[in-house]
PDB file of C-alpha atoms and ligand atoms in Angstrom:
ATOM      1  CA  MET A  24       7.086  14.559  13.349  1.00  0.00           C
ATOM      2  CA  ILE A  25       6.398  11.495  11.862  1.00  0.00           C
ATOM      3  CA  PRO A  26       7.822   8.597  14.228  1.00  0.00           C
ATOM      4  CA  ILE A  27      11.006   6.036  13.330  1.00  0.00           C
ATOM      5  CA  ILE A  28       9.845   2.884  14.851  1.00  0.00           C
ATOM      6  CA  ASP A  29      12.861   0.165  15.704  1.00  0.00           C
ATOM      7  CA  LEU A  30      10.737  -3.054  15.485  1.00  0.00           C
ATOM      8  CA  ALA A  31      13.981  -4.920  16.758  1.00  0.00           C
ATOM      9  CA  SER A  32      13.283  -3.327  20.221  1.00  0.00           C
ATOM     10  CA  ALA A  33      13.768  -5.882  22.961  1.00  0.00           C
ATOM     11  CA  ASP A  34      10.434  -4.220  25.208  1.00  0.00           C
ATOM     12  CA  ARG A  35       8.116  -5.112  23.741  1.00  0.00           C
ATOM     13  CA  ASP A  36       5.657  -2.856  25.719  1.00  0.00           C
ATOM     14  CA  ALA A  37       7.248   0.430  24.957  1.00  0.00           C
ATOM     15  CA  LEU A  38       6.720  -1.090  21.051  1.00  0.00           C
ATOM     16  CA  VAL A  39       3.143  -0.973  21.582  1.00  0.00           C
ATOM     17  CA  ALA A  40       2.756   2.091  23.101  1.00  0.00           C
ATOM     18  CA  GLU A  41       4.607   3.884  20.574  1.00  0.00           C
ATOM     19  CA  ILE A  42       2.998   2.373  17.781  1.00  0.00           C
ATOM     20  CA  ARG A  43      -0.455   3.241  19.446  1.00  0.00           C
ATOM     21  CA  SER A  44       0.830   7.101  19.133  1.00  0.00           C
ATOM     22  CA  ALA A  45       2.006   7.126  16.215  1.00  0.00           C
ATOM     23  CA  CYS A  46      -1.439   5.374  14.949  1.00  0.00           C
ATOM     24  CA  VAL A  47      -3.720   7.728  16.834  1.00  0.00           C
ATOM     25  CA  ASN A  48      -2.586  10.898  16.210  1.00  0.00           C
ATOM     26  CA  VAL A  49       0.074  10.754  13.353  1.00  0.00           C
ATOM     27  CA  GLY A  50      -0.979   7.518  10.470  1.00  0.00           C
ATOM     28  CA  PHE A  51       2.593   7.572   9.435  1.00  0.00           C
ATOM     29  CA  PHE A  52       5.495   5.678  10.524  1.00  0.00           C
ATOM     30  CA  TYR A  53       8.806   4.841   9.381  1.00  0.00           C
ATOM     31  CA  VAL A  54       9.764   1.270  10.478  1.00  0.00           C
ATOM     32  CA  LYS A  55      14.212   0.101  11.195  1.00  0.00           C
ATOM     33  CA  ASN A  56      14.972  -3.591  11.182  1.00  0.00           C
ATOM     34  CA  HIS A  57      11.947  -3.956   9.337  1.00  0.00           C
ATOM     35  CA  GLY A  58      13.400  -7.403   8.657  1.00  0.00           C
ATOM     36  CA  ILE A  59      13.447  -7.475   4.511  1.00  0.00           C
ATOM     37  CA  SER A  60      17.141  -7.999   2.777  1.00  0.00           C
ATOM     38  CA  ASP A  61      18.670  -4.747   0.770  1.00  0.00           C
ATOM     39  CA  ASP A  62      19.609  -8.201  -0.960  1.00  0.00           C
ATOM     40  CA  VAL A  63      15.613  -8.916  -1.632  1.00  0.00           C
ATOM     41  CA  ILE A  64      15.051  -4.649  -1.504  1.00  0.00           C
ATOM     42  CA  ASN A  65      17.050  -4.257  -4.749  1.00  0.00           C
ATOM     43  CA  LYS A  66      16.367  -6.679  -7.244  1.00  0.00           C
ATOM     44  CA  ALA A  67      12.786  -6.166  -6.573  1.00  0.00           C
ATOM     45  CA  VAL A  68      13.536  -2.303  -8.013  1.00  0.00           C
ATOM     46  CA  LEU A  69      15.941  -2.972 -10.361  1.00  0.00           C
ATOM     47  CA  ALA A  70      12.699  -5.722 -11.706  1.00  0.00           C
ATOM     48  CA  ALA A  71      10.506  -2.650 -11.459  1.00  0.00           C
ATOM     49  CA  GLU A  72      13.425  -0.840 -13.675  1.00  0.00           C
ATOM     50  CA  ARG A  73      13.122  -3.150 -15.968  1.00  0.00           C
ATOM     51  CA  PHE A  74       9.336  -3.943 -16.751  1.00  0.00           C
ATOM     52  CA  PHE A  75       8.978   0.392 -17.009  1.00  0.00           C
ATOM     53  CA  ALA A  76      11.518   0.364 -19.290  1.00  0.00           C
ATOM     54  CA  LEU A  77       9.948  -2.674 -21.052  1.00  0.00           C
ATOM     55  CA  PRO A  78       8.495  -1.067 -24.609  1.00  0.00           C
ATOM     56  CA  ILE A  79       4.890   0.485 -24.252  1.00  0.00           C
ATOM     57  CA  ASP A  80       3.196  -2.516 -26.268  1.00  0.00           C
ATOM     58  CA  ALA A  81       5.061  -5.263 -23.941  1.00  0.00           C
ATOM     59  CA  LYS A  82       3.380  -2.778 -20.549  1.00  0.00           C
ATOM     60  CA  THR A  83      -0.317  -2.459 -22.494  1.00  0.00           C
ATOM     61  CA  LYS A  84      -0.698  -6.033 -23.533  1.00  0.00           C
ATOM     62  CA  LEU A  85      -1.077  -6.822 -19.641  1.00  0.00           C
ATOM     63  CA  ASP A  86      -3.700  -3.817 -19.459  1.00  0.00           C
ATOM     64  CA  ILE A  87      -4.907  -2.992 -15.172  1.00  0.00           C
ATOM     65  CA  HIS A  88      -8.270  -2.271 -17.093  1.00  0.00           C
ATOM     66  CA  ALA A  89      -8.711  -5.679 -19.238  1.00  0.00           C
ATOM     67  CA  THR A  90      -8.169  -8.348 -15.971  1.00  0.00           C
ATOM     68  CA  PRO A  91     -11.173  -9.047 -14.295  1.00  0.00           C
ATOM     69  CA  ASN A  92      -9.378  -8.590 -10.734  1.00  0.00           C
ATOM     70  CA  PHE A  93      -7.632  -5.336 -10.633  1.00  0.00           C
ATOM     71  CA  LYS A  94      -3.928  -6.767 -11.714  1.00  0.00           C
ATOM     72  CA  GLY A  95      -1.540  -6.039 -13.596  1.00  0.00           C
ATOM     73  CA  TYR A  96      -0.506  -2.650 -15.450  1.00  0.00           C
ATOM     74  CA  THR A  97      -1.253   0.575 -15.427  1.00  0.00           C
ATOM     75  CA  ALA A  98      -0.123   3.522 -17.952  1.00  0.00           C
ATOM     76  CA  LEU A  99       0.767   7.119 -16.744  1.00  0.00           C
ATOM     77  CA  LEU A 100      -2.933   8.804 -16.373  1.00  0.00           C
ATOM     78  CA  GLY A 101      -4.390   5.324 -16.486  1.00  0.00           C
ATOM     79  CA  GLU A 102      -6.222   6.514 -12.797  1.00  0.00           C
ATOM     80  CA  ASN A 103      -7.014   8.996 -10.913  1.00  0.00           C
ATOM     81  CA  THR A 104      -6.113   8.306  -7.364  1.00  0.00           C
ATOM     82  CA  ASN A 105      -7.888  12.295  -6.483  1.00  0.00           C
ATOM     83  CA  PRO A 106     -11.313  12.564  -8.424  1.00  0.00           C
ATOM     84  CA  GLU A 107     -10.670  16.354  -8.219  1.00  0.00           C
ATOM     85  CA  ASN A 108      -7.365  15.637  -9.784  1.00  0.00           C
ATOM     86  CA  ASN A 109      -6.928  14.763 -13.877  1.00  0.00           C
ATOM     87  CA  GLY A 110      -5.045  11.064 -14.212  1.00  0.00           C
ATOM     88  CA  ASP A 111      -1.941  10.246 -11.625  1.00  0.00           C
ATOM     89  CA  LEU A 112       1.590  10.669 -13.164  1.00  0.00           C
ATOM     90  CA  HIS A 113       3.143   7.442 -12.814  1.00  0.00           C
ATOM     91  CA  GLU A 114       3.355   4.832 -14.066  1.00  0.00           C
ATOM     92  CA  GLY A 115       2.095   0.580 -12.473  1.00  0.00           C
ATOM     93  CA  PHE A 116       1.986  -2.680 -11.744  1.00  0.00           C
ATOM     94  CA  ASP A 117      -0.009  -4.903  -9.669  1.00  0.00           C
ATOM     95  CA  ILE A 118       0.485  -8.371  -7.880  1.00  0.00           C
ATOM     96  CA  GLY A 119      -1.640 -10.049  -5.553  1.00  0.00           C
ATOM     97  CA  TRP A 120      -1.236 -12.876  -4.095  1.00  0.00           C
ATOM     98  CA  GLU A 121       0.645 -16.142  -5.488  1.00  0.00           C
ATOM     99  CA  PRO A 122       2.301 -18.764  -3.606  1.00  0.00           C
ATOM    100  CA  GLU A 123       6.475 -17.733  -3.851  1.00  0.00           C
ATOM    101  CA  MET A 124       8.199 -20.546  -6.088  1.00  0.00           C
ATOM    102  CA  ALA A 125       6.256 -19.656  -9.564  1.00  0.00           C
ATOM    103  CA  ALA A 126       6.862 -22.797 -11.004  1.00  0.00           C
ATOM    104  CA  CYS A 127       2.472 -23.835  -9.741  1.00  0.00           C
ATOM    105  CA  ALA A 128       0.874 -23.278 -12.466  1.00  0.00           C
ATOM    106  CA  CYS A 129      -2.388 -23.409 -10.496  1.00  0.00           C
ATOM    107  CA  GLU A 130      -5.213 -20.502 -11.091  1.00  0.00           C
ATOM    108  CA  ILE A 131      -5.732 -18.331  -8.327  1.00  0.00           C
ATOM    109  CA  PRO A 132      -9.449 -18.315  -7.065  1.00  0.00           C
ATOM    110  CA  SER A 133     -10.829 -14.978  -8.004  1.00  0.00           C
ATOM    111  CA  ASP A 134     -13.029 -13.459  -5.208  1.00  0.00           C
ATOM    112  CA  GLY A 135     -13.472 -10.613  -6.873  1.00  0.00           C
ATOM    113  CA  ALA A 136     -10.594  -7.965  -5.775  1.00  0.00           C
ATOM    114  CA  MET A 137      -8.247  -8.916  -3.947  1.00  0.00           C
ATOM    115  CA  SER A 138      -7.114 -12.043  -5.266  1.00  0.00           C
ATOM    116  CA  GLY A 139      -6.528 -14.178  -8.982  1.00  0.00           C
ATOM    117  CA  THR A 140      -4.822 -14.991 -11.390  1.00  0.00           C
ATOM    118  CA  ASN A 141      -1.664 -13.125 -11.708  1.00  0.00           C
ATOM    119  CA  VAL A 142      -0.208 -11.738 -14.729  1.00  0.00           C
ATOM    120  CA  TRP A 143       3.374 -11.546 -16.154  1.00  0.00           C
ATOM    121  CA  PRO A 144       5.564  -9.840 -18.527  1.00  0.00           C
ATOM    122  CA  GLU A 145       6.450 -12.341 -21.155  1.00  0.00           C
ATOM    123  CA  ASN A 146      10.730 -12.525 -21.968  1.00  0.00           C
ATOM    124  CA  LEU A 147      11.741 -10.621 -18.859  1.00  0.00           C
ATOM    125  CA  PRO A 148      13.659 -13.294 -17.376  1.00  0.00           C
ATOM    126  CA  GLY A 149      13.912 -13.406 -13.091  1.00  0.00           C
ATOM    127  CA  PHE A 150      11.298 -11.214 -13.365  1.00  0.00           C
ATOM    128  CA  ARG A 151       8.535 -13.065 -11.487  1.00  0.00           C
ATOM    129  CA  GLU A 152      11.250 -14.537  -9.097  1.00  0.00           C
ATOM    130  CA  ASP A 153      12.294 -10.954  -7.416  1.00  0.00           C
ATOM    131  CA  VAL A 154       8.931  -9.401  -7.051  1.00  0.00           C
ATOM    132  CA  LEU A 155       7.221 -12.754  -5.883  1.00  0.00           C
ATOM    133  CA  ALA A 156      10.682 -12.810  -2.861  1.00  0.00           C
ATOM    134  CA  TYR A 157       9.964  -8.750  -1.656  1.00  0.00           C
ATOM    135  CA  TYR A 158       5.855  -9.947  -1.752  1.00  0.00           C
ATOM    136  CA  HIS A 159       6.696 -12.479  -0.290  1.00  0.00           C
ATOM    137  CA  ALA A 160       9.233 -10.996   2.586  1.00  0.00           C
ATOM    138  CA  ALA A 161       6.763  -7.500   3.285  1.00  0.00           C
ATOM    139  CA  VAL A 162       3.682 -10.149   3.353  1.00  0.00           C
ATOM    140  CA  LYS A 163       5.268 -11.770   6.368  1.00  0.00           C
ATOM    141  CA  LEU A 164       6.282  -8.650   7.913  1.00  0.00           C
ATOM    142  CA  GLY A 165       3.011  -7.492   7.670  1.00  0.00           C
ATOM    143  CA  LEU A 166       1.612 -11.152   9.237  1.00  0.00           C
ATOM    144  CA  LEU A 167       4.151  -9.749  12.359  1.00  0.00           C
ATOM    145  CA  LEU A 168       2.638  -6.109  12.987  1.00  0.00           C
ATOM    146  CA  PHE A 169      -1.440  -6.830  13.350  1.00  0.00           C
ATOM    147  CA  PRO A 170      -0.276  -8.596  16.770  1.00  0.00           C
ATOM    148  CA  LEU A 171       1.700  -5.165  17.471  1.00  0.00           C
ATOM    149  CA  PHE A 172      -1.292  -3.580  16.457  1.00  0.00           C
ATOM    150  CA  ALA A 173      -3.822  -5.507  18.278  1.00  0.00           C
ATOM    151  CA  LEU A 174      -2.392  -4.864  21.312  1.00  0.00           C
ATOM    152  CA  ALA A 175      -2.344  -1.187  21.139  1.00  0.00           C
ATOM    153  CA  LEU A 176      -5.765  -1.711  20.367  1.00  0.00           C
ATOM    154  CA  ASN A 177      -5.911  -3.806  23.669  1.00  0.00           C
ATOM    155  CA  LEU A 178      -7.128  -6.564  22.191  1.00  0.00           C
ATOM    156  CA  PRO A 179      -5.393  -9.714  21.873  1.00  0.00           C
ATOM    157  CA  GLU A 180      -2.416 -10.261  20.208  1.00  0.00           C
ATOM    158  CA  ASP A 181      -5.073 -12.559  17.766  1.00  0.00           C
ATOM    159  CA  PHE A 182      -7.073 -11.239  17.161  1.00  0.00           C
ATOM    160  CA  PHE A 183      -7.021 -10.861  13.641  1.00  0.00           C
ATOM    161  CA  ALA A 184      -5.553 -13.781  13.180  1.00  0.00           C
ATOM    162  CA  ASP A 185      -8.331 -15.575  11.570  1.00  0.00           C
ATOM    163  CA  LYS A 186      -8.769 -12.437   9.131  1.00  0.00           C
ATOM    164  CA  VAL A 187      -5.814 -12.444   7.605  1.00  0.00           C
ATOM    165  CA  THR A 188      -5.476 -16.132   6.405  1.00  0.00           C
ATOM    166  CA  LYS A 189      -5.371 -15.688   2.694  1.00  0.00           C
ATOM    167  CA  PRO A 190      -3.268 -12.488   2.276  1.00  0.00           C
ATOM    168  CA  ALA A 191      -5.273  -9.699   0.803  1.00  0.00           C
ATOM    169  CA  ALA A 192      -1.776  -7.951  -0.280  1.00  0.00           C
ATOM    170  CA  ILE A 193      -2.036  -5.999  -3.414  1.00  0.00           C
ATOM    171  CA  MET A 194       0.919  -4.211  -4.080  1.00  0.00           C
ATOM    172  CA  ARG A 195       2.669  -2.315  -6.731  1.00  0.00           C
ATOM    173  CA  LEU A 196       5.542  -1.202  -8.246  1.00  0.00           C
ATOM    174  CA  LEU A 197       5.341   2.207  -9.384  1.00  0.00           C
ATOM    175  CA  HIS A 198       7.266   4.696 -11.204  1.00  0.00           C
ATOM    176  CA  TYR A 199       6.947   8.257 -10.973  1.00  0.00           C
ATOM    177  CA  PRO A 200       8.886   9.903 -14.346  1.00  0.00           C
ATOM    178  CA  PRO A 201      10.021  14.189 -12.754  1.00  0.00           C
ATOM    179  CA  GLN A 202       7.601  16.834 -13.582  1.00  0.00           C
ATOM    180  CA  SER A 203       7.562  20.523 -11.823  1.00  0.00           C
ATOM    181  CA  PRO A 204       7.462  21.193  -8.422  1.00  0.00           C
ATOM    182  CA  GLN A 205       4.176  23.454  -9.521  1.00  0.00           C
ATOM    183  CA  PRO A 206       1.541  20.660 -10.836  1.00  0.00           C
ATOM    184  CA  ALA A 207      -0.848  21.643 -13.988  1.00  0.00           C
ATOM    185  CA  GLY A 208      -3.958  20.374 -14.803  1.00  0.00           C
ATOM    186  CA  GLY A 209      -5.006  19.056 -12.350  1.00  0.00           C
ATOM    187  CA  VAL A 210      -2.033  16.599 -12.797  1.00  0.00           C
ATOM    188  CA  GLU A 211       0.067  15.115  -9.981  1.00  0.00           C
ATOM    189  CA  GLY A 212       2.146  11.826  -8.948  1.00  0.00           C
ATOM    190  CA  ILE A 213      -0.266  10.800  -7.277  1.00  0.00           C
ATOM    191  CA  GLY A 214      -2.718  12.599  -5.830  1.00  0.00           C
ATOM    192  CA  ALA A 215      -3.684  13.760  -2.615  1.00  0.00           C
ATOM    193  CA  HIS A 216      -5.710   9.750  -1.698  1.00  0.00           C
ATOM    194  CA  THR A 217      -6.215   7.919   1.732  1.00  0.00           C
ATOM    195  CA  ASP A 218      -5.111   3.822   1.421  1.00  0.00           C
ATOM    196  CA  TYR A 219      -8.130   1.614   1.051  1.00  0.00           C
ATOM    197  CA  GLU A 220      -6.660  -1.268   3.150  1.00  0.00           C
ATOM    198  CA  CYS A 221      -5.496  -2.088   6.623  1.00  0.00           C
ATOM    199  CA  PHE A 222      -2.410  -0.991   6.183  1.00  0.00           C
ATOM    200  CA  THR A 223       0.608   0.082   3.502  1.00  0.00           C
ATOM    201  CA  ILE A 224       3.943  -1.194   4.073  1.00  0.00           C
ATOM    202  CA  LEU A 225       6.089   1.009   1.510  1.00  0.00           C
ATOM    203  CA  TRP A 226       9.643   1.560  -0.163  1.00  0.00           C
ATOM    204  CA  GLN A 227      10.664   4.381  -1.447  1.00  0.00           C
ATOM    205  CA  GLN A 228      13.623   5.659  -3.167  1.00  0.00           C
ATOM    206  CA  ASP A 229      16.804   6.804  -1.091  1.00  0.00           C
ATOM    207  CA  ASN A 230      17.309  10.574  -2.473  1.00  0.00           C
ATOM    208  CA  VAL A 231      14.361  11.206  -4.600  1.00  0.00           C
ATOM    209  CA  PRO A 232      12.090  12.911  -2.381  1.00  0.00           C
ATOM    210  CA  ALA A 233       8.384  13.181  -3.299  1.00  0.00           C
ATOM    211  CA  LEU A 234       5.727  11.306  -0.606  1.00  0.00           C
ATOM    212  CA  GLN A 235       4.101  14.109   1.320  1.00  0.00           C
ATOM    213  CA  VAL A 236       1.643  13.515   3.795  1.00  0.00           C
ATOM    214  CA  MET A 237      -1.221  16.252   5.207  1.00  0.00           C
ATOM    215  CA  ASN A 238      -1.337  16.911   9.080  1.00  0.00           C
ATOM    216  CA  THR A 239      -3.672  17.763  11.307  1.00  0.00           C
ATOM    217  CA  ASN A 240      -3.513  21.433  10.605  1.00  0.00           C
ATOM    218  CA  GLY A 241      -4.386  20.682   6.201  1.00  0.00           C
ATOM    219  CA  ASN A 242      -0.875  21.233   5.950  1.00  0.00           C
ATOM    220  CA  TRP A 243       1.566  19.025   3.684  1.00  0.00           C
ATOM    221  CA  ILE A 244       4.807  18.044   5.308  1.00  0.00           C
ATOM    222  CA  ASP A 245       7.553  15.786   3.449  1.00  0.00           C
ATOM    223  CA  ALA A 246       7.729  11.681   4.386  1.00  0.00           C
ATOM    224  CA  VAL A 247      11.696  12.177   3.019  1.00  0.00           C
ATOM    225  CA  PRO A 248      13.084   9.330   2.150  1.00  0.00           C
ATOM    226  CA  ILE A 249      15.110   7.708   5.557  1.00  0.00           C
ATOM    227  CA  PRO A 250      17.483   5.079   4.272  1.00  0.00           C
ATOM    228  CA  GLY A 251      17.046   1.867   5.749  1.00  0.00           C
ATOM    229  CA  THR A 252      13.667   2.200   6.791  1.00  0.00           C
ATOM    230  CA  LEU A 253       9.730   2.066   5.268  1.00  0.00           C
ATOM    231  CA  VAL A 254       6.867   3.857   5.728  1.00  0.00           C
ATOM    232  CA  LEU A 255       4.267   2.541   7.410  1.00  0.00           C
ATOM    233  CA  ASN A 256       0.863   3.828   7.047  1.00  0.00           C
ATOM    234  CA  LEU A 257      -2.672   3.107   7.759  1.00  0.00           C
ATOM    235  CA  GLY A 258      -5.823   2.796   5.724  1.00  0.00           C
ATOM    236  CA  ASP A 259      -9.420   3.361   5.767  1.00  0.00           C
ATOM    237  CA  GLN A 260      -9.778  -0.284   6.937  1.00  0.00           C
ATOM    238  CA  PHE A 261      -7.904   0.099  10.196  1.00  0.00           C
ATOM    239  CA  ALA A 262     -10.257   3.576  10.483  1.00  0.00           C
ATOM    240  CA  ARG A 263     -13.392   1.698  10.229  1.00  0.00           C
ATOM    241  CA  TRP A 264     -12.496  -0.825  12.824  1.00  0.00           C
ATOM    242  CA  THR A 265     -11.062   1.546  14.858  1.00  0.00           C
ATOM    243  CA  ASN A 266     -14.082   4.511  14.628  1.00  0.00           C
ATOM    244  CA  ASP A 267     -11.277   6.368  13.446  1.00  0.00           C
ATOM    245  CA  VAL A 268      -9.615   5.726  16.820  1.00  0.00           C
ATOM    246  CA  PHE A 269      -6.761   4.760  14.134  1.00  0.00           C
ATOM    247  CA  LYS A 270      -6.122   7.431  11.127  1.00  0.00           C
ATOM    248  CA  SER A 271      -6.002   6.702   7.734  1.00  0.00           C
ATOM    249  CA  THR A 272      -3.911   9.838   7.088  1.00  0.00           C
ATOM    250  CA  VAL A 273      -4.482  11.943   3.844  1.00  0.00           C
ATOM    251  CA  HIS A 274      -0.537  11.817   1.284  1.00  0.00           C
ATOM    252  CA  ARG A 275       0.068  12.377  -2.121  1.00  0.00           C
ATOM    253  CA  ALA A 276       3.499  12.759  -4.366  1.00  0.00           C
ATOM    254  CA  ILE A 277       5.008  14.639  -6.888  1.00  0.00           C
ATOM    255  CA  ASN A 278       8.423  14.345  -8.063  1.00  0.00           C
ATOM    256  CA  ALA A 279       9.592  17.283  -8.640  1.00  0.00           C
ATOM    257  CA  THR A 280      13.145  16.219  -8.582  1.00  0.00           C
ATOM    258  CA  GLY A 281      14.521  16.069 -11.668  1.00  0.00           C
ATOM    259  CA  LYS A 282      14.589  11.910 -11.725  1.00  0.00           C
ATOM    260  CA  LYS A 283      13.169   8.987 -12.246  1.00  0.00           C
ATOM    261  CA  ARG A 284      11.167   7.647  -8.892  1.00  0.00           C
ATOM    262  CA  TYR A 285      10.213   4.329  -8.069  1.00  0.00           C
ATOM    263  CA  SER A 286       8.247   2.479  -5.053  1.00  0.00           C
ATOM    264  CA  ILE A 287       7.017  -0.169  -3.802  1.00  0.00           C
ATOM    265  CA  PRO A 288       3.828  -0.571  -1.917  1.00  0.00           C
ATOM    266  CA  LEU A 289       1.960  -3.409  -0.821  1.00  0.00           C
ATOM    267  CA  PHE A 290      -1.354  -2.398   0.948  1.00  0.00           C
ATOM    268  CA  PHE A 291      -2.232  -4.835   3.706  1.00  0.00           C
ATOM    269  CA  GLY A 292      -6.157  -5.618   3.753  1.00  0.00           C
ATOM    270  CA  THR A 293      -8.292  -8.380   5.310  1.00  0.00           C
ATOM    271  CA  ASP A 294      -9.865 -11.732   3.616  1.00  0.00           C
ATOM    272  CA  TYR A 295     -12.549 -10.164   1.458  1.00  0.00           C
ATOM    273  CA  ASP A 296     -15.559 -11.249   3.418  1.00  0.00           C
ATOM    274  CA  VAL A 297     -14.854  -9.869   7.407  1.00  0.00           C
ATOM    275  CA  LYS A 298     -16.943  -7.486   8.191  1.00  0.00           C
ATOM    276  CA  LEU A 299     -15.314  -3.972   9.429  1.00  0.00           C
ATOM    277  CA  GLU A 300     -16.947  -3.845  12.543  1.00  0.00           C
ATOM    278  CA  PRO A 301     -16.153  -1.269  15.090  1.00  0.00           C
ATOM    279  CA  ILE A 302     -14.164  -2.298  17.444  1.00  0.00           C
ATOM    280  CA  PRO A 303     -16.713  -1.971  21.060  1.00  0.00           C
ATOM    281  CA  SER A 304     -13.909   0.244  22.583  1.00  0.00           C
ATOM    282  CA  CYS A 305     -13.669   2.551  20.184  1.00  0.00           C
ATOM    283  CA  ILE A 306     -16.879   4.262  20.356  1.00  0.00           C
ATOM    284  CA  THR A 307     -18.110   6.729  23.070  1.00  0.00           C
ATOM    285  CA  PRO A 308     -20.269   9.216  23.516  1.00  0.00           C
ATOM    286  CA  ASP A 309     -17.683  11.209  22.325  1.00  0.00           C
ATOM    287  CA  ASN A 310     -17.106   9.494  19.791  1.00  0.00           C
ATOM    288  CA  PRO A 311     -20.249   7.289  17.995  1.00  0.00           C
ATOM    289  CA  ALA A 312     -20.218   4.756  15.291  1.00  0.00           C
ATOM    290  CA  LYS A 313     -19.573   7.041  12.188  1.00  0.00           C
ATOM    291  CA  TYR A 314     -18.803   4.041   9.304  1.00  0.00           C
ATOM    292  CA  GLU A 315     -22.113   1.552   8.127  1.00  0.00           C
ATOM    293  CA  VAL A 316     -20.081  -2.033   8.513  1.00  0.00           C
ATOM    294  CA  ILE A 317     -19.367  -3.518   4.707  1.00  0.00           C
ATOM    295  CA  THR A 318     -17.165  -6.215   4.825  1.00  0.00           C
ATOM    296  CA  ALA A 319     -13.177  -5.240   3.337  1.00  0.00           C
ATOM    297  CA  GLY A 320     -13.530  -6.487   0.148  1.00  0.00           C
ATOM    298  CA  GLU A 321     -16.987  -4.638  -1.009  1.00  0.00           C
ATOM    299  CA  TYR A 322     -14.966  -1.820   0.874  1.00  0.00           C
ATOM    300  CA  VAL A 323     -11.514  -2.022  -1.130  1.00  0.00           C
ATOM    301  CA  LYS A 324     -13.449  -3.067  -4.738  1.00  0.00           C
ATOM    302  CA  SER A 325     -16.372   0.091  -4.830  1.00  0.00           C
ATOM    303  CA  ARG A 326     -12.524   2.213  -4.483  1.00  0.00           C
ATOM    304  CA  LEU A 327      -9.861   0.375  -6.660  1.00  0.00           C
ATOM    305  CA  GLU A 328     -13.592   0.251  -9.700  1.00  0.00           C
ATOM    306  CA  ALA A 329     -13.264   4.446  -9.095  1.00  0.00           C
ATOM    307  CA  THR A 330      -9.981   4.992  -9.057  1.00  0.00           C
ATOM    308  CA  TYR A 331     -10.146   2.792 -12.169  1.00  0.00           C
ATOM    309  CA  ALA A 332     -13.665   4.174 -13.873  1.00  0.00           C
ATOM    310  CA  HIS A 333     -10.747   7.541 -14.639  1.00  0.00           C
ATOM    311  CA  SER A 334      -9.257   6.537 -17.959  1.00  0.00           C
ATOM    312  CA  ALA A 335      -8.528   2.893 -20.178  1.00  0.00           C
ATOM    313  CA  ILE A 336      -5.610   3.608 -22.321  1.00  0.00           C
TER     314      ILE A 336
HETATM  315  O1  AKG B  16       4.751   6.368  -4.223  1.00  0.00           O
HETATM  316  C1  AKG B  16       4.638   7.102  -2.907  1.00  0.00           C
HETATM  317  O2  AKG B  16       5.528   6.709  -2.238  1.00  0.00           O
HETATM  318  C2  AKG B  16       3.101   6.189  -2.133  1.00  0.00           C
HETATM  319  C3  AKG B  16       1.786   5.637  -3.791  1.00  0.00           C
HETATM  320  C4  AKG B  16       0.806   5.581  -2.703  1.00  0.00           C
HETATM  321  O3  AKG B  16       0.901   6.132  -2.266  1.00  0.00           O
HETATM  322  C5  AKG B  16       0.082   4.728  -3.368  1.00  0.00           C
HETATM  323  O4  AKG B  16       0.184   4.171  -4.333  1.00  0.00           O
HETATM  324  O5  AKG B  16      -1.090   4.304  -2.400  1.00  0.00           O
HETATM  325 FE1  FE2 B  17      -1.022   5.650  -0.941  1.00  0.00          FE
END
């Protein structure tokens, strides 16, 4: 159901065709041979474990609600991704782009949503470096994927190149405590939602399945962790651009394993000012234009505001 795509495939045309099929039919696929080393992944996961194990006071000092640009810590129930629910049972830590060498003390100018200075915990040596090493590896992977998505839409390979010049990539470290398989009170690990950007690169922990994807019949199917792979799913920016030819598929997570679960999504959006204008070939008499044209930044910001309006710590 959810295909596994080998990014090391020597046959580029076949690879593009597989990606197109996954994007048009499912909106989710796994990638193997993705180029992010186990060492980089393991260090980022360890960093997440260390961060979430900090005392709550150290974490709430970095409260995401207190930053102007959605950076920092979200407590359990601090956001509500599905408006019909009553909060998400995960805690998170969000960063945006900054140079990999953390020695740079420069301010990152804020564009109102995706960029702006990150906040970092004190007294956690190596945390920033290890998190940024994974962030940059995932951004590099994302930049390699854009030409493949462009080709899958019969566009010139470099169609997205001038639209992702300041990587508008938001990364989250997530921790899901265990919960009942039948969540009570409208509280799931993360409620049913679509992602807001072009696509998401998701690392999820082996042996702790929780992610579920809604299929075209409206049934939940498990997107079980497959060792050595990352999950790739499309988000609303691509759906808008392609007039829903590429699917932004509803998904959620419920951690009923009895164990802690960690995951690391990186949401790859275009630059803030890019207009989400439908690609002409995606508009046909059978599929007339569905979406009002707005900028990528306005779209993401409005979705983030709704998600975090739920509760301040
Ligand atoms: O933790 C997961 O597996 C999914 C996370 C997710 O869907 C999100 O953060 O948008
Ligand atoms: Fe998501």
